[in-house]
Coordinates of C-alpha atoms in Angstrom, one line a residue:
X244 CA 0.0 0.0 0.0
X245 CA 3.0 2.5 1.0
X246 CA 4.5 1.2 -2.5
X247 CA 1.1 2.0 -4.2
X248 CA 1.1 5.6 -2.4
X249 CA 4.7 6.8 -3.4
X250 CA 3.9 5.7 -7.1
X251 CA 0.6 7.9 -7.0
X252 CA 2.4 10.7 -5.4
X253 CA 5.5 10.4 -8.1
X254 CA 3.2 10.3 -10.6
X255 CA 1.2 13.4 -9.5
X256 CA 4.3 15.4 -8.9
X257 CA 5.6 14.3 -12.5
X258 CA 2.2 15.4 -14.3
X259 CA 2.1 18.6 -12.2
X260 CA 5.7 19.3 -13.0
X261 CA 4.6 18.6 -16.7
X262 CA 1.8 21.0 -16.3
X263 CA 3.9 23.7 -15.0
X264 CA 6.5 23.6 -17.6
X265 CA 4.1 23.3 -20.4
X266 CA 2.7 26.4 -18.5
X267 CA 5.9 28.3 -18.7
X268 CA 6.7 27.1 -21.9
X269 CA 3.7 28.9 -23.3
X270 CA 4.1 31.9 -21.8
X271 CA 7.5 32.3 -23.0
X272 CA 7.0 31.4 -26.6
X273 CA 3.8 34.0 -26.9
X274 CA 6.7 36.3 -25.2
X275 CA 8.9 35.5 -27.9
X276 CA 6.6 36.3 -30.1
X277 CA 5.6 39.3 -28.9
X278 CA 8.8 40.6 -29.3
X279 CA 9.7 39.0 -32.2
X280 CA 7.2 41.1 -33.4
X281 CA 8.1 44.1 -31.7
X282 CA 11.7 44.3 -33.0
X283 CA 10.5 42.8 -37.0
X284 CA 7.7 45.8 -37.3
X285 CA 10.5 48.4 -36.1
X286 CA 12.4 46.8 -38.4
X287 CA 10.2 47.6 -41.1
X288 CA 9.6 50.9 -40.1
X289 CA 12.9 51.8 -40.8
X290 CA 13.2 50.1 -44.1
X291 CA 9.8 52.1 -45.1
X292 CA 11.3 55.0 -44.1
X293 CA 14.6 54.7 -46.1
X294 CA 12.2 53.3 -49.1
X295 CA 10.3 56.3 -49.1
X296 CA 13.4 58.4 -48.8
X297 CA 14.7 56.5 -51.8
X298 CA 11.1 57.0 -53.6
X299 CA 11.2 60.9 -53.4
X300 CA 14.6 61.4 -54.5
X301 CA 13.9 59.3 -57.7
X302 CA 10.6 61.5 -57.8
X303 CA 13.4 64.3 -58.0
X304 CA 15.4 63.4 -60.3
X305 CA 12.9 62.4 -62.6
X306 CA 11.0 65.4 -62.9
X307 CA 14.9 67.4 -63.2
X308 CA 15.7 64.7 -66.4
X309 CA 12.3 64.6 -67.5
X310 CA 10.7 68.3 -67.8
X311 CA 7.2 68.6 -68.3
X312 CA 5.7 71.1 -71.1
X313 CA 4.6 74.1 -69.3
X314 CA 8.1 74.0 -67.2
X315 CA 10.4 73.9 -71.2
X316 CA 8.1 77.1 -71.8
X317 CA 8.9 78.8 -68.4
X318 CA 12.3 77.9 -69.5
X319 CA 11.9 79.3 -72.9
X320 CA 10.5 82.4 -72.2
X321 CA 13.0 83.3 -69.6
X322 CA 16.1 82.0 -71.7
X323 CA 17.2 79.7 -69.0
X324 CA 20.6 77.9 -68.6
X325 CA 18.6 74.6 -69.6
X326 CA 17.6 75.4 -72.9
X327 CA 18.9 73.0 -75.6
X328 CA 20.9 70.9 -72.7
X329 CA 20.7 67.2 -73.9
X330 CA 22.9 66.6 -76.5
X331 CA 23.1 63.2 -79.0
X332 CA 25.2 61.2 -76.7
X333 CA 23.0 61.7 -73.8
X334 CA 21.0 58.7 -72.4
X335 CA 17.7 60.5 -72.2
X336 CA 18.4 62.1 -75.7
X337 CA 14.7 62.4 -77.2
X338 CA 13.3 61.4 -74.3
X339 CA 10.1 63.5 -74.1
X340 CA 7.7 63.7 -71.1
X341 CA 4.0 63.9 -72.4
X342 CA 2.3 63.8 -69.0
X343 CA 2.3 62.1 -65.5
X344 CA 1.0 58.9 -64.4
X345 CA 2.1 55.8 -62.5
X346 CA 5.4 54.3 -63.5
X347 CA 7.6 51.4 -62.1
X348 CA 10.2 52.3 -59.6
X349 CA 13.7 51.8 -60.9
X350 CA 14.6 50.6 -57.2
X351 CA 12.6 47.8 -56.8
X352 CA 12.4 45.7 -53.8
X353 CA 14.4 42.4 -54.2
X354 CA 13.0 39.6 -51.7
X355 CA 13.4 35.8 -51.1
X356 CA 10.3 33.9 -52.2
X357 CA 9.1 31.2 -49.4
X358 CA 9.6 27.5 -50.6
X359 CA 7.6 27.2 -47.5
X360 CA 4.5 28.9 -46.2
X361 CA 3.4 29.3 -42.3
X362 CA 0.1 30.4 -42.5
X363 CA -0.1 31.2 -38.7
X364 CA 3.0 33.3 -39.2
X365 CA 1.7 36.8 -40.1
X366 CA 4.9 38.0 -40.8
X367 CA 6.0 35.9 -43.8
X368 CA 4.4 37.8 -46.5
X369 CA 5.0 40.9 -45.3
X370 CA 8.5 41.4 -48.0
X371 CA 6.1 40.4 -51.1
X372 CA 3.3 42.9 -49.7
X373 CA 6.1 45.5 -49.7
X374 CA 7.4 44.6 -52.9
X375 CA 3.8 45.2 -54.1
X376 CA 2.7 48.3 -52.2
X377 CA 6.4 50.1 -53.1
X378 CA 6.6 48.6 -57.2
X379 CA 5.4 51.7 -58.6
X380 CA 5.7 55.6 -57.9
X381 CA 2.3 57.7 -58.7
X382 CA 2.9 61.5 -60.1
X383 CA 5.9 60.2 -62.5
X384 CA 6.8 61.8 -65.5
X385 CA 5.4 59.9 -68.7
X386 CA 8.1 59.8 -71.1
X387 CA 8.4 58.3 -75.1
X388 CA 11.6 57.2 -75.6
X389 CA 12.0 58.6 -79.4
X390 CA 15.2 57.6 -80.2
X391 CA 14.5 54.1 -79.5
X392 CA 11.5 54.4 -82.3
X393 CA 10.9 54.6 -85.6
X394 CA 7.4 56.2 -86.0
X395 CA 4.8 57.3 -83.2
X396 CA 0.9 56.8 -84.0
X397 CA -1.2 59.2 -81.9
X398 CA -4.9 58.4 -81.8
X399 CA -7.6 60.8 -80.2
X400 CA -9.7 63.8 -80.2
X401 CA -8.6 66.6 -82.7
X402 CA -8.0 69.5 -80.4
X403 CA -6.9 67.2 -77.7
X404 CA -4.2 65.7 -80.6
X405 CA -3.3 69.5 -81.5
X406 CA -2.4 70.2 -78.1
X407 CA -0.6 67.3 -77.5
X408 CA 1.5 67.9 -80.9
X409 CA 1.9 71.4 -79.9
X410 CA 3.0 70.1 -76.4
X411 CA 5.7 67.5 -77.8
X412 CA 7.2 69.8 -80.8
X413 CA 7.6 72.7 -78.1
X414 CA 9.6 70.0 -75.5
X415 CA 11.5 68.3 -78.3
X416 CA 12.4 72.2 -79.5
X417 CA 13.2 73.4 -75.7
X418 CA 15.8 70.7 -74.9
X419 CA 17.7 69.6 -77.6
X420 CA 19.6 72.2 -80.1
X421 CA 17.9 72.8 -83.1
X422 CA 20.9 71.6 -85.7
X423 CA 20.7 68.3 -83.6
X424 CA 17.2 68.1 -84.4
X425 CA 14.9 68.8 -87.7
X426 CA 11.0 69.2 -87.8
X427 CA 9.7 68.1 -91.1
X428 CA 5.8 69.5 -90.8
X429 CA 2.8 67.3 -92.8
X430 CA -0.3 69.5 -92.6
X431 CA -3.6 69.7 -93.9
X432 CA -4.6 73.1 -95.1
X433 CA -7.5 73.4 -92.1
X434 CA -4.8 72.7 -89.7
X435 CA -2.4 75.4 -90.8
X436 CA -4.0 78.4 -88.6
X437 CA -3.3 76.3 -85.4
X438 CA 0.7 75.8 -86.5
X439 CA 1.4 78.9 -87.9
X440 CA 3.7 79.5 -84.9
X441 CA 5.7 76.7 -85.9
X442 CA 7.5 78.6 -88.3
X443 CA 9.3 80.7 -86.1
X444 CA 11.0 77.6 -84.7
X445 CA 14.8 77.3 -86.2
X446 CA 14.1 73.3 -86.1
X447 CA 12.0 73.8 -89.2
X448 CA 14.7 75.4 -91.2
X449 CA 17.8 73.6 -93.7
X450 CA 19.5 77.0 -94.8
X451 CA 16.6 78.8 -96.6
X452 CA 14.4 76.5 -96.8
X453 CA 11.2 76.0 -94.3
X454 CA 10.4 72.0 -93.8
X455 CA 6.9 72.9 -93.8
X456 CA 4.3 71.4 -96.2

């Protein structure tokens, strides 16, 4: 009977001590996990900050490469230091901004893609979500790379497609120097009131001679 009482005692003890570590063994993983995801969201608080950093400087530098319409004729009509600055050796060289709109980031955000996915862990998609959420950069300049083409099809509205041609031919005539680049002109007689100004451009002149028709 004393035999019988140790054994129940022993075993009570064990499955209490078993109880008790289990107990503890709990609370420290949900610790752990607490501040495992204390320290990975700071972590990704700084990285969105840096990110964003990155974002706005590219923002920057795009809209200093890439100048917008009404900016060339600021520029124009106060003979700025700009005027006629990207040569034929340039990078950007008849690279023409027609608008603004959303664009891919150049910087994009490189990640490890998951062989394996935990889906109690709430933290393992959380690169990918940045990858998507930081891919692209709103308000960018919209630019047509010319010199990579050989012809440029416009399709639209007619006063819309006037103002776009006027908005192109006074960019392309703003940056680059007019012996680097010739306008030939193609215009229908009902369209010649709305480019007579063209003429005064020196990109539309080979000596004497006008390259308007």
């Amino acid at each position: 009977v004393l035999y019988a009482l140790y054994f129940v005692v022993m075993m009570g003890m064990s499955v209490a001590v078993s109880i008790i570590t289990y107990i503890q063994s709990k609370k420290k993983y949900k610790a752990d996990m607490i501040h495992r995801e204390q320290v990975y969201n700071e972590y990704i608080d700084k990285k969105e900050e840096q990110i964003n950093k990155i974002r706005e400087e590219e923002k920057t530098i795009a809209y200093k490469m890439d100048i917008l319409p009404q900016e060339t004729i600021e520029q124009i009509g106060n003979f700025d230091g700009r005027l006629f600055e990207k040569i034929r050796s340039d990078d950007d060289y008849l690279d023409v901004p027609i608008g603004t709109g959303i664009v891919d980031s150049v910087n994009q955000i490189s990640y490890k893609e998951q062989e394996y996915v935990d889906v109690d862990d709430p933290m393992m998609d959380i690169p990918e979500k940045m990858h998507d959420v930081y891919k692209a950069i709103d308000s960018m300049p919209i630019v047509i790379h010319l010199a990579q083409l050989n012809a440029v099809g416009i399709i639209g509205v007619r006063n819309k497609l006037y103002q776009f041609a006027k908005n192109l031919i006074i960019t392309i005539a703003g940056q680059h120097f007019y012996n680097d680049v010739k306008f030939y002109v193609l215009i229908d007689k009902e369209d010649v009131p709305y480019f007579s100004w063209v003429r005064w451009l020196k990109n539309t002149w080979n000596d004497s001679i006008r390259n308007i028709l």
